[in-house]
Amino acid sequence: MPSFLKEFFKRNGTGMGSLMLGLVLFWTIGLIILPQLSMLDFSFRPNLPPPEIGGPKDVYTLENYKYLIYGPEGGSQDYNAVDLKVFFRTLVAAVCVTVFNLILCYPIAYYLAQTKGNHIRIFALMLIIPYWINEILRAFALRIIFGETGVLNNMLVGLGIFDTPFDFIRNDIALYAGLGYAYILLMIFPIYNVIESLDRNQIEAARDMGASWTKIHRRVVIPYAKPGISSGCTMVFMLSAGALAAPQILGGPSSLWFTQLIYQQFNDNSDWPQGAAYAVVLLVTCILLVLAVMRLFKVNMGDIGK
Amino acid sequence: MSAGVGVNLENLWIRFGDFVAVRDANVNINGGDFFSFLGPSGCGKTTILRAVSGFLEPSDGKVLIGGNDMKGIGPNKRPTALIFQNLALFPLMKIWENITFSMEIKGASAKERRKRADELLDMIALPGQGDKLPSELSGGQRQRVAIARALCAEPDVLLLDEPLSALDLKLRQHMRTELREIQQRVGITFIYITHDQGEALTMSDNIAVMKAGVIDQIGDGKTIYNDPSTAFAASFVGENNVFRGKVKRIMGEEALIQTNRSGELVARISSANQGRMKEGDAAMMFIRPEAFALAPAGASGDHFVTAKVNHEEFEGNVFNIFMEGDGGKELKVSIPNLGQSFEDHTGQNITLEYETKNAVIVPAGELAAE
Ligand SMILES: Nc1ncnc2c1ncn2[C@@H]1O[C@H](COP(=O)(O)OP(=O)(O)OP(=O)(O)O)[C@@H](O)[C@H]1O
Ligand SMILES: [Mg+2]
């Protein structure tokens, strides 16, 4: 038995330890890994009516993956331009949401972490309370703000800034705002956590040596906050790319999110293998992207947990 | 040495809300001086240093550096460099980057910086260690890196906030000499903060003794040690024996004190209090352990003290005798060990004598906590 397990059992007792270990294993293996594996399995099988499952036609195939790239066999186009476009647009948009979120949240996190006093708690509470409201309601609330006859348009037209209402929804502004807003906390808290442990004297030392505020952030605070920034960005990116409710409610009619395609495959087309293949592609691409970016910025996997 | 840039505090007050951290401080620090603020923990030393470096605006009064009022000038614009109590090296930068951070700010090339870093590393006796991270150095080495980093900025005034407090005793004593040497070599003004009187005495040209936000006394080490102006300074700097009493008669520079325990004793009134004490004033007389000598039994007079010996100890260079003293505090006497035979006096009454010039009188006041 590895020593950390021994330690674990010694601390919790054999009974309690086994129970906790069992639950955690059930959670990771039973509820996460196995279903994912079965999804993976689905993605390599043809979509067959139930009687044919397990029959001679039920063989492993790359058809579902090919479909994403080349479209239906004998289709009019060389590539599945529609779906691929949605796929890349989703990734780019998720990156944009992440970057936008980082730019917005870093100063907030820095401010929260470096100032002391009660007002900070009130500030944090005000950030948290909106999350008591469920995602769907929040998304519809943003629709009310950004809609054609929404609050924002009424104001802008009323003030004479625009002649005609601006279509925030068709231009995806509502969607980006909604996604950005949905994950603000996931960005703020990891960054806040790291910066809070940054010795204030280091900032003062840099300042004492003549550094400007930008320089202090670039050379002292950001390198230190890198683990927090990467966990925040990873979470926001993964969740934005995988979001469904916000794109459904706030997305323009012509702009689909890739998750919506996946949903359509599962739900509308009842084509689970195709949906699974799309989902796997999205997942793997996102992971590879995150790993590549981590590599680029020299972040270790171990830092993410900090 | 008066080439350096001086620092003046004029009627400096610093308040945090209702709390007064520094009360009406007036200090003139000569250019090129090694100047120490000495005081117990929490007396406002760091606060003063932060006001000089610009991280704190005075609530009242002025900070002048090189004769210029520093009001409204930020810490990044002042000719000072601060060495923090915890050093505050940048943990993610290599040593050479740490040292030359101030040059990086000014846009110096990496090559230039590397060269300067190597020079400074030689100076602090850490050649070839530039590529390490701070966490890979020992406490004393980190200490020296912090000094090099501050010196690299070529400040006119170097501010040091108890930089040796994290080191062990041996290293601390070694660094004292080293710091003093560095200061003499670079010739700039050092303002040094410490609660360790040994550090202050060995390194400083001048010392300000602080107590709870108030500057008690300013002077060179000898003056502070031999001629304290307050009871606090007398009891905080070095070991001292206190005799409480009342002034019975003023006799020129000396006075006769009616002590609570040891009869009438004569001592010198400390310089700062000359002409200020009068008969009937509550007074305290201080005599250092080393200022006593054993007197023949039965001798008596106004410079003899007789008391019962509680216990004795042999410290190598001195014999220490602990006797019943004033106010429940033991009276300590140190007799130099010159190879003479030394009998055990425990339980006996013995008589000591002192020279009146070695005993000093100040007005009664608060003593430093042990
Ligand atoms: N920002 C602040 N707000 C309120 N009180 C403060 C602040 N900074 C310092 N103080 C108070 O001012 C007093 C002096 O603090 P300071 O840090 O100057 O002490 P110090 O002499 O440097 O002590 P030490 O030797 O322990 O470092 C302390 O009582 C402290 O509690
Ligand atoms: Mg301090």
XYZ file of C-alpha atoms and ligand atoms in Angstrom:
708
model
C 0.000 0.000 0.000
C 1.463 3.413 -0.904
C 2.351 5.514 2.105
C -0.217 8.241 1.448
C -2.964 5.582 1.592
C -1.574 4.186 4.825
C -1.506 7.677 6.235
C -5.057 8.222 5.035
C -6.333 5.080 6.768
C -4.434 5.847 9.920
C -5.962 9.285 10.135
C -9.562 8.250 9.386
C -9.720 4.700 10.724
C -10.275 1.666 8.532
C -14.072 1.843 8.436
C -14.466 5.530 7.753
C -11.432 5.495 5.481
C -12.834 2.693 3.330
C -16.189 4.419 3.118
C -14.639 7.703 2.020
C -12.299 6.023 -0.418
C -15.191 3.945 -1.788
C -17.350 7.003 -2.327
C -14.577 8.912 -4.045
C -13.780 5.956 -6.281
C -17.474 5.477 -7.068
C -17.699 9.138 -7.923
C -14.677 9.286 -10.191
C -14.938 5.840 -11.752
C -18.650 5.087 -11.654
C -20.021 8.514 -12.356
C -17.328 10.101 -14.470
C -14.887 7.716 -16.080
C -17.219 4.856 -17.040
C -19.936 7.018 -18.630
C -17.255 8.896 -20.528
C -15.764 5.643 -21.714
C -19.150 4.459 -22.891
C -19.529 7.780 -24.723
C -16.178 7.138 -26.323
C -17.379 3.682 -27.259
C -20.597 5.111 -28.737
C -18.635 7.537 -30.822
C -16.925 4.742 -32.716
C -20.135 2.831 -33.519
C -22.690 3.326 -36.258
C -26.141 4.620 -35.350
C -28.257 1.503 -35.518
C -31.852 0.842 -34.583
C -32.066 -1.144 -31.325
C -32.668 -4.583 -32.887
C -29.446 -4.384 -34.860
C -27.302 -3.463 -31.856
C -24.844 -6.231 -31.260
C -25.599 -7.571 -34.736
C -23.217 -7.971 -37.659
C -23.431 -4.282 -38.584
C -22.353 -3.179 -35.083
C -18.650 -2.720 -35.769
C -16.158 -0.032 -34.805
C -15.932 2.710 -37.375
C -14.552 6.225 -37.800
C -17.653 7.272 -39.703
C -18.898 9.665 -37.031
C -15.618 11.511 -36.923
C -15.409 11.608 -40.699
C -18.843 13.149 -40.726
C -17.650 16.188 -38.803
C -14.887 16.767 -41.335
C -16.374 15.660 -44.664
C -20.091 15.890 -44.061
C -22.638 13.318 -45.256
C -21.348 10.820 -47.773
C -22.119 11.915 -51.301
C -22.889 15.380 -49.997
C -22.616 18.389 -52.226
C -19.541 19.834 -50.466
C -16.033 18.532 -49.960
C -16.068 19.467 -46.284
C -18.689 19.733 -43.602
C -18.296 23.484 -43.722
C -21.296 24.271 -41.570
C -20.359 22.160 -38.588
C -16.643 22.884 -38.805
C -17.362 26.574 -38.901
C -19.491 26.284 -35.793
C -16.764 24.233 -34.134
C -13.983 26.736 -34.731
C -16.203 29.692 -34.054
C -17.063 28.161 -30.689
C -13.412 27.686 -29.800
C -12.460 31.198 -30.868
C -15.414 32.668 -29.032
C -14.570 30.689 -25.896
C -11.005 32.001 -26.072
C -12.339 35.522 -26.467
C -14.696 35.114 -23.522
C -11.776 33.805 -21.457
C -9.457 36.654 -22.369
C -12.179 39.228 -21.845
C -12.985 37.682 -18.492
C -9.330 37.705 -17.450
C -8.934 41.361 -18.328
C -12.042 42.182 -16.357
C -11.375 39.972 -13.360
C -7.663 40.425 -12.750
C -8.012 43.991 -11.448
C -11.005 43.013 -9.345
C -9.158 40.048 -7.866
C -6.078 42.172 -7.228
C -8.115 44.837 -5.528
C -9.985 42.320 -3.383
C -6.786 40.559 -2.383
C -4.706 43.599 -1.588
C -7.168 45.701 0.346
C -8.249 44.823 3.807
C -11.410 45.643 5.653
C -15.065 44.828 5.855
C -16.077 46.397 2.587
C -14.180 43.612 0.850
C -16.541 41.041 2.277
C -19.527 43.047 1.115
C -17.931 43.303 -2.301
C -17.403 39.543 -2.441
C -20.954 38.911 -1.275
C -22.290 41.113 -4.031
C -20.357 39.017 -6.505
C -21.674 35.775 -5.070
C -25.363 36.541 -4.526
C -26.260 36.682 -8.252
C -25.227 33.044 -8.408
C -28.119 32.103 -6.184
C -30.284 32.785 -9.230
C -30.287 29.933 -11.656
C -28.504 30.094 -14.966
C -31.634 30.172 -17.112
C -33.136 33.099 -15.248
C -29.873 34.967 -15.412
C -29.690 34.394 -19.142
C -33.254 35.604 -19.673
C -32.536 38.626 -17.507
C -29.724 39.511 -19.892
C -32.179 39.085 -22.773
C -34.365 41.671 -21.141
C -31.410 44.026 -20.986
C -30.021 43.354 -24.439
C -33.228 42.628 -26.370
C -34.415 44.736 -29.302
C -36.868 46.534 -27.053
C -34.680 45.905 -24.039
C -33.500 48.284 -21.366
C -30.199 49.058 -23.032
C -31.691 49.799 -26.438
C -34.407 51.957 -24.926
C -31.747 53.927 -23.163
C -29.405 54.257 -26.118
C -32.184 55.260 -28.490
C -33.724 57.493 -25.846
C -30.423 59.294 -25.373
C -30.129 59.633 -29.119
C -26.889 57.640 -29.321
C -28.498 55.207 -31.786
C -31.269 56.013 -34.224
C -32.580 52.487 -34.372
C -32.242 49.743 -31.782
C -28.986 47.823 -32.073
C -29.386 44.072 -32.316
C -27.126 42.926 -29.475
C -28.463 39.413 -29.783
C -27.843 38.922 -33.473
C -24.366 40.363 -33.044
C -23.618 37.939 -30.235
C -22.810 40.706 -27.801
C -25.489 39.454 -25.450
C -24.012 35.970 -25.671
C -20.482 37.094 -24.854
C -21.724 39.236 -21.996
C -23.789 36.351 -20.671
C -20.944 33.855 -20.852
C -18.492 36.333 -19.432
C -20.783 37.125 -16.564
C -21.573 33.483 -15.871
C -17.978 32.627 -15.072
C -16.713 35.782 -13.409
C -16.395 34.107 -10.024
C -14.489 31.159 -11.438
C -11.948 33.625 -12.736
C -11.838 35.947 -9.742
C -11.452 33.458 -6.942
C -8.408 31.470 -8.064
C -6.583 34.697 -8.884
C -7.716 36.290 -5.637
C -6.453 33.268 -3.735
C -2.930 33.464 -5.068
C -2.587 37.213 -4.916
C -3.789 37.203 -1.342
C -0.733 35.190 -0.381
C 1.602 37.586 -2.175
C 3.731 39.464 0.336
C 2.785 43.131 0.098
C 6.394 44.006 0.768
C 7.315 42.638 -2.631
C 5.046 45.114 -4.310
C 6.458 47.871 -2.149
C 10.019 46.747 -2.795
C 9.420 46.955 -6.526
C 7.817 50.339 -6.121
C 10.675 51.510 -3.928
C 13.066 50.630 -6.724
C 11.181 52.884 -9.055
C 8.866 50.465 -10.817
C 5.665 51.823 -12.346
C 2.385 50.067 -11.646
C 2.402 48.300 -15.012
C 5.921 47.118 -14.395
C 5.053 45.874 -10.917
C 2.186 43.842 -12.304
C 4.158 42.539 -15.233
C 7.237 41.507 -13.265
C 5.999 40.774 -9.769
C 2.268 40.221 -9.436
C 1.373 38.406 -12.649
C 4.246 35.893 -12.515
C 3.245 35.153 -8.965
C -0.442 34.894 -9.829
C 0.188 32.663 -12.820
C -1.134 29.471 -11.201
C -4.364 31.249 -10.277
C -4.650 32.863 -13.670
C -4.219 29.511 -15.370
C -6.786 27.730 -13.213
C -9.231 30.564 -13.773
C -8.651 30.633 -17.503
C -8.851 26.862 -17.823
C -12.167 26.697 -16.030
C -13.693 29.622 -17.869
C -12.503 28.341 -21.223
C -13.715 24.795 -20.664
C -17.060 25.902 -19.320
C -17.623 28.529 -22.025
C -16.794 26.069 -24.763
C -19.130 23.563 -23.151
C -21.923 25.975 -22.266
C -25.389 25.215 -23.555
C -28.007 27.348 -21.821
C -26.417 30.712 -22.516
C -25.911 30.123 -26.256
C -29.401 28.677 -26.503
C -31.013 31.686 -24.895
C -28.699 34.542 -25.803
C -27.199 33.396 -29.095
C -28.353 34.915 -32.342
C -30.544 32.741 -34.539
C -27.838 32.223 -37.135
C -24.947 31.567 -34.825
C -24.885 28.162 -33.254
C -22.593 27.052 -30.462
C -20.968 23.657 -31.011
C -22.670 22.274 -27.934
C -25.985 23.033 -29.581
C -24.984 20.805 -32.482
C -24.102 18.062 -30.040
C -27.418 18.525 -28.328
C -29.233 18.330 -31.654
C -27.495 15.081 -32.523
C -28.408 13.495 -29.228
C -31.863 14.903 -28.921
C -33.361 15.909 -32.248
C -31.631 13.347 -34.460
C -31.452 10.651 -31.799
C -28.007 9.944 -33.198
C -26.089 9.225 -29.999
C -22.947 7.937 -31.697
C -22.721 11.095 -33.810
C -23.359 13.302 -30.761
C -20.782 11.385 -28.770
C -18.205 11.800 -31.511
C -18.804 15.545 -31.616
C -18.581 15.754 -27.846
C -15.335 13.789 -27.817
C -13.834 16.024 -30.475
C -14.783 19.109 -28.481
C -13.401 17.685 -25.255
C -10.120 16.510 -26.730
C -9.567 19.730 -28.655
C -10.226 21.809 -25.564
C -7.818 19.740 -23.491
C -5.116 19.929 -26.123
C -5.605 23.652 -26.456
C -5.343 24.158 -22.717
C -2.215 22.002 -22.520
C -0.638 23.883 -25.411
C -1.334 27.246 -23.831
C -0.021 26.015 -20.483
C 3.129 24.894 -22.204
C 3.465 28.248 -23.918
C 3.225 30.125 -20.626
C 5.323 27.575 -18.744
C 2.626 26.589 -16.278
C 2.838 23.210 -14.592
C -0.143 20.939 -14.164
C 0.601 20.915 -10.436
C 0.209 24.696 -10.248
C -3.396 24.511 -11.431
C -4.536 22.949 -8.190
C -3.121 25.801 -6.124
C 32.072 62.370 6.204
C 29.519 64.937 5.332
C 29.428 64.319 1.611
C 26.293 62.197 1.758
C 22.702 63.234 1.715
C 21.189 64.029 5.108
C 17.692 63.320 6.330
C 15.689 65.532 8.646
C 12.464 64.792 10.418
C 10.726 67.953 11.552
C 7.860 67.722 14.028
C 6.858 64.466 12.450
C 3.544 62.972 13.546
C 2.041 59.788 12.191
C -1.405 58.673 13.242
C -3.428 55.621 12.335
C -6.938 56.767 13.138
C -6.820 57.710 16.799
C -3.636 55.821 17.421
C -0.479 57.921 17.451
C 2.375 55.803 16.091
C 4.955 58.600 15.982
C 4.688 61.655 18.161
C 6.458 64.877 17.256
C 9.767 63.384 16.136
C 12.632 65.765 15.457
C 15.745 64.082 14.108
C 18.669 65.384 12.106
C 20.639 62.712 10.343
C 23.915 63.831 8.816
C 24.843 62.795 5.321
C 27.068 59.708 5.344
C 26.069 58.745 8.857
C 25.193 55.299 10.048
C 22.133 56.267 12.062
C 20.081 53.809 14.103
C 16.609 53.956 15.522
C 16.628 51.754 18.577
C 13.498 50.761 20.438
C 11.355 47.864 21.562
C 8.894 46.110 19.261
C 5.922 48.214 18.256
C 7.443 51.573 19.178
C 7.042 52.969 15.673
C 10.434 52.304 14.089
C 9.091 50.769 10.895
C 6.536 53.536 10.703
C 9.277 56.174 10.687
C 11.168 54.304 8.010
C 8.058 54.056 5.865
C 7.569 57.775 6.178
C 11.151 58.379 5.032
C 10.828 55.975 2.112
C 7.508 57.486 1.075
C 5.072 54.652 1.718
C 3.402 56.702 4.428
C 2.512 60.369 4.321
C 3.176 62.146 7.611
C 0.008 63.183 9.403
C 1.887 66.304 10.395
C 5.380 67.669 10.043
C 7.982 67.120 7.398
C 10.464 64.649 6.028
C 13.424 66.315 4.328
C 15.953 64.396 2.279
C 19.004 66.365 1.209
C 17.185 69.452 2.410
C 14.205 68.903 0.087
C 10.716 68.476 1.441
C 9.509 65.067 0.303
C 5.819 65.889 0.561
C 3.902 64.379 -2.331
C 6.928 62.532 -3.715
C 6.230 58.834 -4.093
C 8.531 56.038 -2.950
C 9.582 55.335 -6.518
C 10.782 58.919 -6.887
C 12.777 59.249 -3.665
C 16.545 58.750 -3.497
C 16.065 56.040 -0.904
C 16.208 52.277 -1.018
C 14.484 50.214 1.618
C 15.537 46.819 2.878
C 12.451 45.212 4.309
C 12.197 43.442 7.627
C 11.482 40.221 5.695
C 13.808 41.194 2.805
C 11.028 40.853 0.189
C 13.249 39.340 -2.474
C 11.298 38.370 -5.582
C 10.970 34.593 -5.261
C 10.486 33.914 -8.958
C 13.449 35.960 -10.189
C 16.990 34.730 -10.245
C 19.445 36.360 -7.883
C 21.009 38.498 -10.587
C 17.578 39.671 -11.748
C 16.645 40.472 -8.189
C 19.788 42.501 -7.662
C 19.452 44.494 -10.859
C 15.700 45.009 -10.785
C 16.153 48.757 -10.405
C 18.287 48.805 -13.565
C 15.694 46.796 -15.430
C 13.175 49.484 -14.558
C 15.468 52.098 -16.030
C 15.746 50.036 -19.194
C 19.325 48.794 -18.898
C 20.282 45.959 -21.220
C 20.544 42.431 -19.918
C 24.289 42.477 -20.570
C 24.843 45.606 -18.538
C 22.703 44.229 -15.748
C 24.509 40.940 -15.702
C 27.823 42.760 -15.428
C 26.667 44.950 -12.559
C 25.137 41.940 -10.815
C 28.464 40.132 -10.999
C 30.251 43.130 -9.496
C 27.783 43.340 -6.663
C 27.855 39.594 -6.102
C 31.610 39.846 -5.715
C 31.162 42.652 -3.244
C 28.772 40.639 -1.089
C 31.045 37.589 -1.359
C 28.594 35.489 -3.361
C 30.434 35.231 -6.669
C 28.868 32.980 -9.267
C 25.563 32.589 -7.433
C 23.628 34.861 -9.784
C 21.638 32.126 -11.460
C 20.158 30.699 -8.311
C 16.726 31.488 -6.971
C 16.347 33.206 -3.579
C 14.940 29.997 -2.120
C 18.220 28.260 -2.922
C 20.264 30.561 -0.681
C 20.760 30.548 3.060
C 19.321 33.240 5.296
C 22.575 35.152 5.521
C 23.138 34.956 1.795
C 19.628 36.217 1.107
C 20.366 39.017 3.496
C 23.367 40.065 1.481
C 21.419 39.801 -1.762
C 18.842 42.195 -0.339
C 21.629 44.635 0.481
C 23.085 44.290 -2.993
C 19.674 44.818 -4.554
C 19.198 48.001 -2.578
C 22.707 49.277 -3.344
C 22.255 48.554 -7.037
C 19.656 51.312 -7.161
C 22.456 53.697 -6.082
C 20.352 55.379 -3.434
C 21.534 58.393 -1.454
C 19.982 56.939 1.645
C 19.735 53.259 2.466
C 16.966 52.313 4.871
C 17.303 49.025 6.721
C 14.433 47.584 8.726
C 15.861 45.085 11.234
C 17.577 43.256 8.399
C 19.497 40.946 10.707
C 16.662 39.879 12.954
C 16.044 36.612 11.093
C 19.651 35.453 11.379
C 21.241 33.398 14.099
C 23.503 35.044 16.624
C 26.865 34.231 15.024
C 25.801 35.361 11.610
C 24.208 38.455 13.053
C 27.463 39.484 14.685
C 29.355 38.812 11.502
C 26.882 40.806 9.412
C 27.205 43.768 11.778
C 30.825 44.194 10.872
C 30.076 43.572 7.244
C 27.268 46.125 7.104
C 29.418 48.718 8.765
C 32.203 48.041 6.267
C 29.851 48.282 3.313
C 28.513 51.555 4.635
C 31.982 53.025 4.999
C 32.922 51.846 1.539
C 29.912 53.272 -0.286
C 29.778 56.337 1.957
C 26.030 56.844 1.756
C 23.668 57.506 4.630
C 22.365 54.379 6.346
C 19.275 54.542 8.491
C 19.117 51.380 10.469
C 16.290 50.082 12.579
C 16.763 47.624 15.367
C 15.528 46.573 18.755
C 18.943 45.100 19.518
C 21.059 47.581 21.464
C 24.235 45.642 20.686
C 23.663 46.153 16.981
C 22.929 49.813 17.430
C 25.971 50.441 19.624
C 28.481 48.574 17.484
C 27.473 49.950 14.111
C 26.084 53.424 14.529
C 27.539 56.886 14.414
C 24.389 58.102 16.084
C 21.405 56.476 17.711
C 17.870 57.603 18.425
C 16.256 55.712 21.290
C 12.506 55.351 20.815
C 9.746 54.476 23.207
C 6.101 54.138 22.204
C 6.238 56.587 19.324
C 8.426 59.120 21.109
C 12.106 59.775 20.505
C 13.670 59.632 23.957
C 17.252 60.505 23.245
C 19.560 61.050 20.316
C 23.305 60.743 20.581
C 26.303 58.636 19.738
C 26.666 55.213 21.289
C 28.898 56.352 24.149
C 26.559 59.154 25.093
C 23.512 56.923 25.016
C 25.280 54.289 27.092
C 27.091 56.505 29.584
C 24.869 59.528 29.751
C 21.254 58.476 29.223
C 18.751 61.269 29.524
C 15.709 59.216 30.539
C 15.004 56.235 32.726
C 13.835 54.391 29.631
C 17.057 54.985 27.709
C 19.108 54.040 30.767
C 17.261 50.782 31.267
C 16.772 49.819 27.616
C 20.343 50.218 26.427
C 22.588 47.688 28.091
C 22.202 46.229 31.544
C 21.664 48.696 34.314
C 20.821 48.773 38.013
C 18.185 51.171 39.149
C 17.973 52.914 42.529
C 14.750 54.795 43.098
C 14.574 57.773 45.407
C 14.253 61.523 45.827
C 16.726 64.309 45.213
C 17.948 65.438 48.613
C 20.510 68.015 47.609
C 21.902 69.343 44.331
C 25.658 69.774 44.423
C 26.742 71.322 41.142
C 26.687 68.596 38.499
C 26.068 65.972 41.124
C 23.218 65.307 43.473
C 22.597 63.430 46.655
C 19.736 60.992 46.358
C 17.777 59.626 49.276
C 17.269 56.109 47.887
C 14.478 53.806 48.989
C 16.765 50.949 49.932
C 20.379 51.946 50.012
C 20.530 55.118 52.026
C 21.940 58.349 50.648
C 23.980 58.055 47.466
C 25.731 60.556 45.266
C 25.755 60.467 41.499
C 26.134 62.681 38.463
C 23.022 64.254 37.000
C 22.842 63.237 33.343
C 23.818 66.018 30.932
C 20.356 66.457 29.469
C 18.922 66.991 32.935
C 21.543 69.378 34.285
C 19.864 72.377 35.863
C 16.456 70.797 35.442
C 16.252 68.769 38.612
C 15.518 70.227 41.988
C 15.380 69.066 45.541
C 12.435 66.817 46.331
C 12.078 65.522 42.729
C 11.497 61.830 42.297
C 14.647 60.513 40.702
C 16.264 57.346 39.496
C 19.911 56.553 39.771
C 21.518 54.054 37.427
C 24.767 52.171 37.945
C 26.027 49.616 35.424
C 27.020 46.161 36.739
C 30.607 46.719 35.637
C 30.859 50.088 37.458
C 30.887 48.436 40.886
C 33.889 47.180 42.789
C 34.001 45.151 46.000
C 34.661 47.364 48.994
C 36.145 46.405 52.368
C 33.455 45.092 54.727
C 31.912 47.764 56.906
C 32.819 50.631 54.601
C 30.027 53.154 54.350
C 29.329 56.507 52.766
C 27.564 58.147 49.913
C 29.072 55.932 47.232
C 28.821 52.576 48.986
C 25.970 50.099 48.611
C 25.444 47.214 50.975
C 23.057 44.349 50.184
C 22.551 40.626 50.623
C 23.862 38.288 47.932
C 21.209 35.996 46.432
C 23.474 34.000 44.196
C 26.598 34.220 42.113
C 27.659 32.924 38.770
C 30.889 32.604 36.882
C 30.631 33.755 33.288
C 34.254 33.379 32.235
C 35.331 36.947 31.716
C 33.377 38.139 34.748
C 31.963 36.978 38.054
C 28.333 38.002 38.350
C 26.909 38.718 41.768
C 23.135 38.995 42.086
C 21.994 40.855 45.170
C 18.729 42.013 46.650
C 17.870 45.147 44.745
C 15.347 47.888 44.400
C 11.722 47.201 43.534
C 12.023 43.416 43.518
C 14.637 43.560 40.790
C 17.980 41.999 41.489
C 21.031 44.177 41.653
C 23.644 42.790 39.311
C 27.339 43.326 39.742
C 30.018 42.112 37.346
C 33.557 41.801 38.677
C 36.195 41.266 35.967
C 37.963 37.937 36.198
C 41.646 38.811 36.423
C 42.660 35.464 37.818
C 42.113 36.602 41.398
C 40.666 34.228 43.934
C 36.964 34.781 44.364
C 35.122 33.615 47.413
C 31.444 32.710 47.379
C 29.343 35.373 49.103
C 25.933 33.744 48.773
C 23.731 34.616 51.743
C 26.130 37.256 53.085
C 25.856 41.018 53.072
C 28.545 42.625 51.004
C 29.498 46.207 50.357
C 30.196 47.672 46.935
C 31.610 50.963 45.896
C 31.373 52.998 42.740
C 32.779 56.208 41.399
C 30.183 58.937 41.315
C 31.068 59.815 37.713
C 29.939 56.321 36.732
C 26.515 56.654 38.303
C 23.909 58.753 36.589
C 20.732 60.418 37.767
C 17.646 60.953 35.637
C 14.119 62.006 36.551
C 11.957 59.079 37.671
C 10.218 57.516 34.705
C 9.056 54.356 33.069
C 11.620 51.606 32.756
C 12.000 49.418 29.695
C 10.244 46.095 30.011
C 12.597 43.186 30.556
N -1.201 50.482 9.006
C -1.376 50.556 10.321
N -2.588 50.751 10.855
C -2.758 50.836 12.185
N -1.765 50.725 13.086
C -0.538 50.534 12.634
C -0.263 50.427 11.226
N 1.068 50.221 11.068
C 1.579 50.195 12.305
N 0.634 50.385 13.242
C 0.852 50.442 14.690
O 1.862 51.368 14.938
C 2.728 50.908 15.967
C 4.154 50.939 15.490
O 4.312 49.988 14.464
P 5.709 49.736 13.791
O 5.495 48.718 12.726
O 6.297 51.018 13.383
O 6.526 49.084 14.982
P 8.061 48.682 15.030
O 8.707 49.593 15.991
O 8.619 48.597 13.675
O 7.968 47.241 15.687
P 8.763 45.902 15.344
O 10.085 45.996 16.031
O 7.912 44.857 15.958
O 8.847 45.799 13.868
C 2.254 49.522 16.348
O 1.542 49.622 17.559
C 1.337 49.126 15.225
O 0.287 48.347 15.716
Mg 9.137 46.995 12.424
